[in-house]
Amino acid sequence: MNETTTADPMLPRRLLPAALLAFGGLVLALGFPNDLLPGAFGDRPSPLVAWLALLLLCWGMLALPPKPARWGVWLFGLTFALVHLAWMRLFGALPWLLLALAVSVFPLLADLLSRRMPWGDTGRVIGFALAFTALEWLRGQGAFGFPWGEVGMSQVEGALSCIAAIGGLPLLTFLMLLVAGAVVLRLRDAGAGRLLRIAAALLVACFLAGWWQTYRAVGRQARAGDAHALTITLVQPSAQRGLTADELERPRTLDDWQREQHRRLEILTPLSKPAARAETAPPRLIIWPESAVPLPPYPPYHGEMRTLARETDSYLLVGAPGYALPRNAAYLLGPAGAVEDAYDKMHLVPFGEYVPLIRPLIDRFYSIRQTDLEPGDGHRPLRVDGHPLGVGICFESTFTGIARGYAAHGARHLVYLTNDAWFHRTAAVRQHFNQARFRAIETGLPVARCASTGISGFIAPDGRVVEELPVYARGALTRRSAGGLPGTVYTAWGWLVGPLCLLATVALLALGVLHRRKEAVTASEGGGA
């Protein structure tokens, strides 16, 4: 006898919540620079888009039963990560999928932890915001840290971005999740308006404090005047287009590197000279991007650079390989043409600049370089005519602790050298640029960012883009930038928001355990009576 199977009529209804939450993850990704929407909609999306996504996330977390909610929240995180990190496909499908899966685990963990919190749905909203923020902060720590795609980053084009001057991106993420959760809770329960009022008041208070902090930072820069001003030229050569791992690892002789050095200098030097010979505000510092030249600026490879520094009477900051050790370095040549100082990149990119753990096993599946780079010895400002500069290279702009350390050491400008040719024309270029904007807000310092293929630009202490060169444009920007005065609420103690959210999450979990034990004892005593 043949058995026939019938479709489950409830299946579409069961799949709908998961589909809505997956759609929410897509919406959140569209709230960041993305490759799906055209023009400004993809390059600089409205900060309101992310709020809609968070409302969907909090609805799923509160309204759905535990199992569908778990699946839905995980799909939310996975969809967001797949779309937001779509540029990782340039390095292979496997790294893209593995990284997206790793990122998607964090929202799921936040949901699981929030279900162990006391005080019912109110506790879940607070606990979810705390746990999500704590886990997002943890994701950016350590040698394998990946502080990319934080929820607060979606507000870079909006007024709320100034909150980062108080508590960094963790405070912004926490407030967004708390307000979104409180709104959903209020819509589901008309009597649950107290949390919404508290969350809204907290958001407004932090916004006003952040606005005042950024207003003061811009004012301090204006009042500094010429005493701490520096005329800077950023050179964007666009000499390396669409870098690939195969190109990086192609065997080359010294003659090959010398020819490549000559080719790049033929592009960099003319771009540097017109700006230096301008009648008004000639630059005191000319900046070339990360890996601007393939050979370090020492004899016998430094002739053109030495001549440029002497002819323009300028300092020259050059991204190049290490001289004595395999490092990613930035060399500061003085007006006399000699190397006066250098910075070696400290925070190397795992799998990009070195292969951690078991190299033979990893090389079987994924290889981007055959030789590992070595980290530098520490972060310390470089000085141009006594002006302290906090210099970071490439991925280091994503780590707020590095910028905060420079501010603590008295830096008046932050300078980032990067080679984003790896990203081609993908949304990663703008995503990376926006990281530097938040470093400006957090520290209250102006930022000069020099990229090999874009985006190069000047950023004000409040995160505004003063001037920029688009992707793959070949040119130079010159601007007289007054030095900022380091010192914001964030650099003083606001950086503790992430660790405090972690401690608060642990405390609420412990309180939840005690609460459930008390309920169990009460229930057993009632049953015995």
PDB file of N, CA and C in Angstrom, residues 64-160:
ATOM      1  N   LEU A  64       8.132  35.992  19.740  1.00  0.00           N
ATOM      2  CA  LEU A  64       8.146  34.607  19.274  1.00  0.00           C
ATOM      3  C   LEU A  64       8.466  33.642  20.412  1.00  0.00           C
ATOM      4  N   PRO A  65       7.988  32.407  20.305  1.00  0.00           N
ATOM      5  CA  PRO A  65       8.390  31.368  21.266  1.00  0.00           C
ATOM      6  C   PRO A  65       9.895  31.140  21.189  1.00  0.00           C
ATOM      7  N   PRO A  66      10.475  30.521  22.211  1.00  0.00           N
ATOM      8  CA  PRO A  66      11.938  30.409  22.280  1.00  0.00           C
ATOM      9  C   PRO A  66      12.590  29.805  21.043  1.00  0.00           C
ATOM     10  N   LYS A  67      12.089  28.666  20.561  1.00  0.00           N
ATOM     11  CA  LYS A  67      12.768  28.015  19.446  1.00  0.00           C
ATOM     12  C   LYS A  67      12.692  28.824  18.155  1.00  0.00           C
ATOM     13  N   PRO A  68      11.488  29.277  17.715  1.00  0.00           N
ATOM     14  CA  PRO A  68      11.462  30.129  16.516  1.00  0.00           C
ATOM     15  C   PRO A  68      12.269  31.411  16.685  1.00  0.00           C
ATOM     16  N   ALA A  69      12.277  31.959  17.896  1.00  0.00           N
ATOM     17  CA  ALA A  69      13.046  33.183  18.130  1.00  0.00           C
ATOM     18  C   ALA A  69      14.533  32.926  17.949  1.00  0.00           C
ATOM     19  N   ARG A  70      15.009  31.797  18.451  1.00  0.00           N
ATOM     20  CA  ARG A  70      16.432  31.486  18.295  1.00  0.00           C
ATOM     21  C   ARG A  70      16.820  31.393  16.829  1.00  0.00           C
ATOM     22  N   TRP A  71      16.014  30.655  16.075  1.00  0.00           N
ATOM     23  CA  TRP A  71      16.308  30.520  14.650  1.00  0.00           C
ATOM     24  C   TRP A  71      16.211  31.866  13.943  1.00  0.00           C
ATOM     25  N   GLY A  72      15.201  32.629  14.305  1.00  0.00           N
ATOM     26  CA  GLY A  72      15.000  33.913  13.651  1.00  0.00           C
ATOM     27  C   GLY A  72      16.129  34.896  13.944  1.00  0.00           C
ATOM     28  N   VAL A  73      16.554  34.981  15.209  1.00  0.00           N
ATOM     29  CA  VAL A  73      17.636  35.889  15.567  1.00  0.00           C
ATOM     30  C   VAL A  73      18.939  35.465  14.888  1.00  0.00           C
ATOM     31  N   TRP A  74      19.175  34.153  14.829  1.00  0.00           N
ATOM     32  CA  TRP A  74      20.374  33.681  14.135  1.00  0.00           C
ATOM     33  C   TRP A  74      20.328  34.035  12.655  1.00  0.00           C
ATOM     34  N   LEU A  75      19.171  33.854  12.020  1.00  0.00           N
ATOM     35  CA  LEU A  75      19.042  34.207  10.601  1.00  0.00           C
ATOM     36  C   LEU A  75      19.203  35.712  10.401  1.00  0.00           C
ATOM     37  N   PHE A  76      18.724  36.500  11.350  1.00  0.00           N
ATOM     38  CA  PHE A  76      18.919  37.946  11.297  1.00  0.00           C
ATOM     39  C   PHE A  76      20.419  38.267  11.230  1.00  0.00           C
ATOM     40  N   GLY A  77      21.184  37.678  12.165  1.00  0.00           N
ATOM     41  CA  GLY A  77      22.622  37.930  12.199  1.00  0.00           C
ATOM     42  C   GLY A  77      23.331  37.392  10.975  1.00  0.00           C
ATOM     43  N   LEU A  78      22.921  36.222  10.492  1.00  0.00           N
ATOM     44  CA  LEU A  78      23.578  35.624   9.336  1.00  0.00           C
ATOM     45  C   LEU A  78      23.322  36.430   8.070  1.00  0.00           C
ATOM     46  N   THR A  79      22.067  36.834   7.868  1.00  0.00           N
ATOM     47  CA  THR A  79      21.750  37.624   6.678  1.00  0.00           C
ATOM     48  C   THR A  79      22.501  38.946   6.686  1.00  0.00           C
ATOM     49  N   PHE A  80      22.509  39.590   7.845  1.00  0.00           N
ATOM     50  CA  PHE A  80      23.260  40.845   7.950  1.00  0.00           C
ATOM     51  C   PHE A  80      24.727  40.634   7.607  1.00  0.00           C
ATOM     52  N   ALA A  81      25.346  39.622   8.194  1.00  0.00           N
ATOM     53  CA  ALA A  81      26.776  39.395   7.988  1.00  0.00           C
ATOM     54  C   ALA A  81      27.085  39.041   6.537  1.00  0.00           C
ATOM     55  N   LEU A  82      26.245  38.219   5.909  1.00  0.00           N
ATOM     56  CA  LEU A  82      26.489  37.829   4.518  1.00  0.00           C
ATOM     57  C   LEU A  82      26.445  39.036   3.586  1.00  0.00           C
ATOM     58  N   VAL A  83      25.506  39.926   3.825  1.00  0.00           N
ATOM     59  CA  VAL A  83      25.370  41.095   2.947  1.00  0.00           C
ATOM     60  C   VAL A  83      26.413  42.155   3.299  1.00  0.00           C
ATOM     61  N   HIS A  84      26.574  42.424   4.582  1.00  0.00           N
ATOM     62  CA  HIS A  84      27.501  43.477   5.002  1.00  0.00           C
ATOM     63  C   HIS A  84      28.943  43.126   4.671  1.00  0.00           C
ATOM     64  N   LEU A  85      29.278  41.843   4.732  1.00  0.00           N
ATOM     65  CA  LEU A  85      30.644  41.394   4.477  1.00  0.00           C
ATOM     66  C   LEU A  85      30.775  40.737   3.109  1.00  0.00           C
ATOM     67  N   ALA A  86      29.900  41.107   2.181  1.00  0.00           N
ATOM     68  CA  ALA A  86      29.925  40.488   0.850  1.00  0.00           C
ATOM     69  C   ALA A  86      31.263  40.706   0.153  1.00  0.00           C
ATOM     70  N   TRP A  87      31.970  41.788   0.506  1.00  0.00           N
ATOM     71  CA  TRP A  87      33.277  42.056  -0.098  1.00  0.00           C
ATOM     72  C   TRP A  87      34.309  40.984   0.245  1.00  0.00           C
ATOM     73  N   MET A  88      34.045  40.191   1.293  1.00  0.00           N
ATOM     74  CA  MET A  88      34.986  39.127   1.640  1.00  0.00           C
ATOM     75  C   MET A  88      35.079  38.064   0.548  1.00  0.00           C
ATOM     76  N   ARG A  89      34.115  38.054  -0.362  1.00  0.00           N
ATOM     77  CA  ARG A  89      34.180  37.094  -1.476  1.00  0.00           C
ATOM     78  C   ARG A  89      35.412  37.327  -2.346  1.00  0.00           C
ATOM     79  N   LEU A  90      35.959  38.538  -2.286  1.00  0.00           N
ATOM     80  CA  LEU A  90      37.184  38.813  -3.040  1.00  0.00           C
ATOM     81  C   LEU A  90      38.333  37.925  -2.586  1.00  0.00           C
ATOM     82  N   PHE A  91      38.277  37.439  -1.338  1.00  0.00           N
ATOM     83  CA  PHE A  91      39.321  36.587  -0.788  1.00  0.00           C
ATOM     84  C   PHE A  91      38.912  35.110  -0.798  1.00  0.00           C
ATOM     85  N   GLY A  92      37.764  34.809  -1.380  1.00  0.00           N
ATOM     86  CA  GLY A  92      37.299  33.435  -1.466  1.00  0.00           C
ATOM     87  C   GLY A  92      35.966  33.231  -0.778  1.00  0.00           C
ATOM     88  N   ALA A  93      35.181  32.271  -1.280  1.00  0.00           N
ATOM     89  CA  ALA A  93      33.864  32.002  -0.705  1.00  0.00           C
ATOM     90  C   ALA A  93      33.977  31.438   0.711  1.00  0.00           C
ATOM     91  N   LEU A  94      34.983  30.598   0.953  1.00  0.00           N
ATOM     92  CA  LEU A  94      35.112  29.982   2.281  1.00  0.00           C
ATOM     93  C   LEU A  94      35.389  31.013   3.382  1.00  0.00           C
ATOM     94  N   PRO A  95      36.361  31.920   3.215  1.00  0.00           N
ATOM     95  CA  PRO A  95      36.555  32.939   4.265  1.00  0.00           C
ATOM     96  C   PRO A  95      35.309  33.791   4.488  1.00  0.00           C
ATOM     97  N   TRP A  96      34.605  34.122   3.410  1.00  0.00           N
ATOM     98  CA  TRP A  96      33.373  34.921   3.523  1.00  0.00           C
ATOM     99  C   TRP A  96      32.330  34.196   4.363  1.00  0.00           C
ATOM    100  N   LEU A  97      32.088  32.930   4.050  1.00  0.00           N
ATOM    101  CA  LEU A  97      31.064  32.166   4.768  1.00  0.00           C
ATOM    102  C   LEU A  97      31.463  31.928   6.223  1.00  0.00           C
ATOM    103  N   LEU A  98      32.715  31.595   6.449  1.00  0.00           N
ATOM    104  CA  LEU A  98      33.162  31.327   7.828  1.00  0.00           C
ATOM    105  C   LEU A  98      33.063  32.584   8.693  1.00  0.00           C
ATOM    106  N   LEU A  99      33.471  33.721   8.137  1.00  0.00           N
ATOM    107  CA  LEU A  99      33.392  34.961   8.912  1.00  0.00           C
ATOM    108  C   LEU A  99      31.944  35.348   9.181  1.00  0.00           C
ATOM    109  N   ALA A 100      31.075  35.183   8.173  1.00  0.00           N
ATOM    110  CA  ALA A 100      29.656  35.502   8.368  1.00  0.00           C
ATOM    111  C   ALA A 100      29.033  34.599   9.430  1.00  0.00           C
ATOM    112  N   LEU A 101      29.381  33.326   9.415  1.00  0.00           N
ATOM    113  CA  LEU A 101      28.858  32.408  10.428  1.00  0.00           C
ATOM    114  C   LEU A 101      29.342  32.799  11.816  1.00  0.00           C
ATOM    115  N   ALA A 102      30.609  33.191  11.916  1.00  0.00           N
ATOM    116  CA  ALA A 102      31.145  33.594  13.222  1.00  0.00           C
ATOM    117  C   ALA A 102      30.431  34.836  13.745  1.00  0.00           C
ATOM    118  N   VAL A 103      30.215  35.823  12.892  1.00  0.00           N
ATOM    119  CA  VAL A 103      29.549  37.058  13.316  1.00  0.00           C
ATOM    120  C   VAL A 103      28.101  36.792  13.699  1.00  0.00           C
ATOM    121  N   SER A 104      27.444  35.865  13.003  1.00  0.00           N
ATOM    122  CA  SER A 104      26.017  35.600  13.255  1.00  0.00           C
ATOM    123  C   SER A 104      25.770  34.956  14.612  1.00  0.00           C
ATOM    124  N   VAL A 105      26.806  34.383  15.215  1.00  0.00           N
ATOM    125  CA  VAL A 105      26.630  33.714  16.507  1.00  0.00           C
ATOM    126  C   VAL A 105      26.364  34.725  17.626  1.00  0.00           C
ATOM    127  N   PHE A 106      26.893  35.926  17.512  1.00  0.00           N
ATOM    128  CA  PHE A 106      26.816  36.883  18.615  1.00  0.00           C
ATOM    129  C   PHE A 106      25.389  37.348  18.911  1.00  0.00           C
ATOM    130  N   PRO A 107      24.563  37.709  17.926  1.00  0.00           N
ATOM    131  CA  PRO A 107      23.169  38.034  18.261  1.00  0.00           C
ATOM    132  C   PRO A 107      22.421  36.850  18.872  1.00  0.00           C
ATOM    133  N   LEU A 108      22.705  35.645  18.388  1.00  0.00           N
ATOM    134  CA  LEU A 108      22.060  34.456  18.948  1.00  0.00           C
ATOM    135  C   LEU A 108      22.435  34.284  20.414  1.00  0.00           C
ATOM    136  N   LEU A 109      23.713  34.446  20.735  1.00  0.00           N
ATOM    137  CA  LEU A 109      24.137  34.337  22.131  1.00  0.00           C
ATOM    138  C   LEU A 109      23.458  35.401  22.996  1.00  0.00           C
ATOM    139  N   ALA A 110      23.319  36.607  22.465  1.00  0.00           N
ATOM    140  CA  ALA A 110      22.653  37.671  23.223  1.00  0.00           C
ATOM    141  C   ALA A 110      21.208  37.301  23.516  1.00  0.00           C
ATOM    142  N   ASP A 111      20.520  36.691  22.555  1.00  0.00           N
ATOM    143  CA  ASP A 111      19.130  36.269  22.770  1.00  0.00           C
ATOM    144  C   ASP A 111      19.058  35.169  23.827  1.00  0.00           C
ATOM    145  N   LEU A 112      19.966  34.190  23.742  1.00  0.00           N
ATOM    146  CA  LEU A 112      19.963  33.101  24.714  1.00  0.00           C
ATOM    147  C   LEU A 112      20.223  33.617  26.126  1.00  0.00           C
ATOM    148  N   LEU A 113      21.159  34.546  26.259  1.00  0.00           N
ATOM    149  CA  LEU A 113      21.466  35.092  27.577  1.00  0.00           C
ATOM    150  C   LEU A 113      20.311  35.921  28.119  1.00  0.00           C
ATOM    151  N   SER A 114      19.651  36.669  27.239  1.00  0.00           N
ATOM    152  CA  SER A 114      18.556  37.525  27.710  1.00  0.00           C
ATOM    153  C   SER A 114      17.398  36.715  28.279  1.00  0.00           C
ATOM    154  N   ARG A 115      17.251  35.477  27.854  1.00  0.00           N
ATOM    155  CA  ARG A 115      16.162  34.626  28.360  1.00  0.00           C
ATOM    156  C   ARG A 115      16.459  34.103  29.760  1.00  0.00           C
ATOM    157  N   ARG A 116      17.661  34.353  30.238  1.00  0.00           N
ATOM    158  CA  ARG A 116      18.012  33.940  31.597  1.00  0.00           C
ATOM    159  C   ARG A 116      17.967  35.111  32.577  1.00  0.00           C
ATOM    160  N   MET A 117      17.493  36.259  32.094  1.00  0.00           N
ATOM    161  CA  MET A 117      17.457  37.451  32.926  1.00  0.00           C
ATOM    162  C   MET A 117      16.183  37.491  33.770  1.00  0.00           C
ATOM    163  N   PRO A 118      16.214  38.188  34.910  1.00  0.00           N
ATOM    164  CA  PRO A 118      15.010  38.335  35.738  1.00  0.00           C
ATOM    165  C   PRO A 118      14.092  39.439  35.203  1.00  0.00           C
ATOM    166  N   TRP A 119      12.965  39.651  35.847  1.00  0.00           N
ATOM    167  CA  TRP A 119      12.030  40.757  35.617  1.00  0.00           C
ATOM    168  C   TRP A 119      11.240  40.632  34.311  1.00  0.00           C
ATOM    169  N   GLY A 120      11.027  39.430  33.839  1.00  0.00           N
ATOM    170  CA  GLY A 120      10.144  39.220  32.705  1.00  0.00           C
ATOM    171  C   GLY A 120      10.627  39.888  31.430  1.00  0.00           C
ATOM    172  N   ASP A 121       9.665  40.419  30.642  1.00  0.00           N
ATOM    173  CA  ASP A 121      10.013  41.018  29.356  1.00  0.00           C
ATOM    174  C   ASP A 121      10.853  42.282  29.521  1.00  0.00           C
ATOM    175  N   THR A 122      10.627  43.021  30.576  1.00  0.00           N
ATOM    176  CA  THR A 122      11.441  44.212  30.818  1.00  0.00           C
ATOM    177  C   THR A 122      12.900  43.832  31.025  1.00  0.00           C
ATOM    178  N   GLY A 123      13.124  42.806  31.814  1.00  0.00           N
ATOM    179  CA  GLY A 123      14.488  42.330  32.016  1.00  0.00           C
ATOM    180  C   GLY A 123      15.104  41.792  30.748  1.00  0.00           C
ATOM    181  N   ARG A 124      14.264  41.180  29.889  1.00  0.00           N
ATOM    182  CA  ARG A 124      14.791  40.643  28.632  1.00  0.00           C
ATOM    183  C   ARG A 124      15.238  41.760  27.712  1.00  0.00           C
ATOM    184  N   VAL A 125      14.473  42.851  27.653  1.00  0.00           N
ATOM    185  CA  VAL A 125      14.866  43.982  26.806  1.00  0.00           C
ATOM    186  C   VAL A 125      16.185  44.575  27.298  1.00  0.00           C
ATOM    187  N   ILE A 126      16.284  44.816  28.596  1.00  0.00           N
ATOM    188  CA  ILE A 126      17.521  45.371  29.154  1.00  0.00           C
ATOM    189  C   ILE A 126      18.675  44.388  28.976  1.00  0.00           C
ATOM    190  N   GLY A 127      18.406  43.122  29.293  1.00  0.00           N
ATOM    191  CA  GLY A 127      19.443  42.107  29.193  1.00  0.00           C
ATOM    192  C   GLY A 127      19.924  41.898  27.772  1.00  0.00           C
ATOM    193  N   PHE A 128      18.997  41.945  26.810  1.00  0.00           N
ATOM    194  CA  PHE A 128      19.389  41.768  25.411  1.00  0.00           C
ATOM    195  C   PHE A 128      20.282  42.916  24.956  1.00  0.00           C
ATOM    196  N   ALA A 129      19.912  44.142  25.318  1.00  0.00           N
ATOM    197  CA  ALA A 129      20.735  45.297  24.938  1.00  0.00           C
ATOM    198  C   ALA A 129      22.118  45.205  25.573  1.00  0.00           C
ATOM    199  N   LEU A 130      22.176  44.817  26.842  1.00  0.00           N
ATOM    200  CA  LEU A 130      23.465  44.696  27.526  1.00  0.00           C
ATOM    201  C   LEU A 130      24.312  43.570  26.934  1.00  0.00           C
ATOM    202  N   ALA A 131      23.699  42.392  26.759  1.00  0.00           N
ATOM    203  CA  ALA A 131      24.452  41.240  26.257  1.00  0.00           C
ATOM    204  C   ALA A 131      24.923  41.464  24.828  1.00  0.00           C
ATOM    205  N   PHE A 132      24.057  42.024  23.986  1.00  0.00           N
ATOM    206  CA  PHE A 132      24.424  42.292  22.599  1.00  0.00           C
ATOM    207  C   PHE A 132      25.611  43.248  22.549  1.00  0.00           C
ATOM    208  N   THR A 133      25.537  44.319  23.336  1.00  0.00           N
ATOM    209  CA  THR A 133      26.618  45.308  23.350  1.00  0.00           C
ATOM    210  C   THR A 133      27.909  44.694  23.883  1.00  0.00           C
ATOM    211  N   ALA A 134      27.806  43.921  24.950  1.00  0.00           N
ATOM    212  CA  ALA A 134      28.995  43.300  25.528  1.00  0.00           C
ATOM    213  C   ALA A 134      29.655  42.344  24.544  1.00  0.00           C
ATOM    214  N   LEU A 135      28.859  41.534  23.864  1.00  0.00           N
ATOM    215  CA  LEU A 135      29.413  40.570  22.917  1.00  0.00           C
ATOM    216  C   LEU A 135      29.992  41.274  21.691  1.00  0.00           C
ATOM    217  N   GLU A 136      29.333  42.345  21.257  1.00  0.00           N
ATOM    218  CA  GLU A 136      29.864  43.109  20.131  1.00  0.00           C
ATOM    219  C   GLU A 136      31.209  43.731  20.502  1.00  0.00           C
ATOM    220  N   TRP A 137      31.317  44.202  21.738  1.00  0.00           N
ATOM    221  CA  TRP A 137      32.591  44.751  22.203  1.00  0.00           C
ATOM    222  C   TRP A 137      33.650  43.656  22.279  1.00  0.00           C
ATOM    223  N   LEU A 138      33.286  42.486  22.790  1.00  0.00           N
ATOM    224  CA  LEU A 138      34.232  41.377  22.878  1.00  0.00           C
ATOM    225  C   LEU A 138      34.725  40.953  21.490  1.00  0.00           C
ATOM    226  N   ARG A 139      33.843  41.024  20.510  1.00  0.00           N
ATOM    227  CA  ARG A 139      34.207  40.632  19.147  1.00  0.00           C
ATOM    228  C   ARG A 139      35.361  41.473  18.600  1.00  0.00           C
ATOM    229  N   GLY A 140      35.549  42.663  19.128  1.00  0.00           N
ATOM    230  CA  GLY A 140      36.603  43.530  18.630  1.00  0.00           C
ATOM    231  C   GLY A 140      37.875  43.504  19.450  1.00  0.00           C
ATOM    232  N   GLN A 141      37.990  42.572  20.391  1.00  0.00           N
ATOM    233  CA  GLN A 141      39.157  42.545  21.274  1.00  0.00           C
ATOM    234  C   GLN A 141      40.179  41.501  20.842  1.00  0.00           C
ATOM    235  N   GLY A 142      41.434  41.769  21.163  1.00  0.00           N
ATOM    236  CA  GLY A 142      42.481  40.778  20.976  1.00  0.00           C
ATOM    237  C   GLY A 142      43.035  40.721  19.566  1.00  0.00           C
ATOM    238  N   ALA A 143      43.975  39.795  19.371  1.00  0.00           N
ATOM    239  CA  ALA A 143      44.653  39.660  18.089  1.00  0.00           C
ATOM    240  C   ALA A 143      43.699  39.269  16.974  1.00  0.00           C
ATOM    241  N   PHE A 144      42.615  38.539  17.314  1.00  0.00           N
ATOM    242  CA  PHE A 144      41.647  38.113  16.311  1.00  0.00           C
ATOM    243  C   PHE A 144      40.410  39.013  16.305  1.00  0.00           C
ATOM    244  N   GLY A 145      40.506  40.162  16.968  1.00  0.00           N
ATOM    245  CA  GLY A 145      39.365  41.061  17.050  1.00  0.00           C
ATOM    246  C   GLY A 145      38.909  41.525  15.673  1.00  0.00           C
ATOM    247  N   PHE A 146      37.574  41.658  15.538  1.00  0.00           N
ATOM    248  CA  PHE A 146      36.997  42.102  14.267  1.00  0.00           C
ATOM    249  C   PHE A 146      35.920  43.148  14.560  1.00  0.00           C
ATOM    250  N   PRO A 147      36.341  44.377  14.888  1.00  0.00           N
ATOM    251  CA  PRO A 147      35.368  45.437  15.200  1.00  0.00           C
ATOM    252  C   PRO A 147      34.823  46.064  13.927  1.00  0.00           C
ATOM    253  N   TRP A 148      34.021  45.327  13.225  1.00  0.00           N
ATOM    254  CA  TRP A 148      33.493  45.758  11.933  1.00  0.00           C
ATOM    255  C   TRP A 148      31.982  45.500  11.942  1.00  0.00           C
ATOM    256  N   GLY A 149      31.209  46.483  11.515  1.00  0.00           N
ATOM    257  CA  GLY A 149      29.762  46.289  11.439  1.00  0.00           C
ATOM    258  C   GLY A 149      29.068  46.426  12.773  1.00  0.00           C
ATOM    259  N   GLU A 150      29.640  47.199  13.713  1.00  0.00           N
ATOM    260  CA  GLU A 150      28.938  47.442  14.969  1.00  0.00           C
ATOM    261  C   GLU A 150      27.644  48.205  14.670  1.00  0.00           C
ATOM    262  N   VAL A 151      26.590  47.890  15.399  1.00  0.00           N
ATOM    263  CA  VAL A 151      25.286  48.500  15.138  1.00  0.00           C
ATOM    264  C   VAL A 151      25.376  50.021  15.173  1.00  0.00           C
ATOM    265  N   GLY A 152      26.108  50.566  16.142  1.00  0.00           N
ATOM    266  CA  GLY A 152      26.225  52.018  16.259  1.00  0.00           C
ATOM    267  C   GLY A 152      26.845  52.674  15.040  1.00  0.00           C
ATOM    268  N   MET A 153      27.657  51.924  14.288  1.00  0.00           N
ATOM    269  CA  MET A 153      28.298  52.481  13.101  1.00  0.00           C
ATOM    270  C   MET A 153      27.282  52.928  12.054  1.00  0.00           C
ATOM    271  N   SER A 154      26.078  52.391  12.105  1.00  0.00           N
ATOM    272  CA  SER A 154      25.035  52.757  11.138  1.00  0.00           C
ATOM    273  C   SER A 154      24.601  54.211  11.278  1.00  0.00           C
ATOM    274  N   GLN A 155      24.956  54.854  12.372  1.00  0.00           N
ATOM    275  CA  GLN A 155      24.530  56.234  12.625  1.00  0.00           C
ATOM    276  C   GLN A 155      25.574  57.268  12.218  1.00  0.00           C
ATOM    277  N   VAL A 156      26.579  56.860  11.437  1.00  0.00           N
ATOM    278  CA  VAL A 156      27.673  57.761  11.116  1.00  0.00           C
ATOM    279  C   VAL A 156      27.201  58.999  10.356  1.00  0.00           C
ATOM    280  N   GLU A 157      26.116  58.874   9.579  1.00  0.00           N
ATOM    281  CA  GLU A 157      25.615  60.019   8.827  1.00  0.00           C
ATOM    282  C   GLU A 157      24.553  60.799   9.597  1.00  0.00           C
ATOM    283  N   GLY A 158      24.248  60.397  10.818  1.00  0.00           N
ATOM    284  CA  GLY A 158      23.174  61.019  11.576  1.00  0.00           C
ATOM    285  C   GLY A 158      23.662  61.812  12.772  1.00  0.00           C
ATOM    286  N   ALA A 159      22.724  62.525  13.394  1.00  0.00           N
ATOM    287  CA  ALA A 159      23.061  63.372  14.538  1.00  0.00           C
ATOM    288  C   ALA A 159      23.495  62.558  15.748  1.00  0.00           C
ATOM    289  N   LEU A 160      23.004  61.325  15.864  1.00  0.00           N
ATOM    290  CA  LEU A 160      23.305  60.528  17.050  1.00  0.00           C
ATOM    291  C   LEU A 160      24.757  60.054  17.103  1.00  0.00           C
TER     292      LEU A 160
END
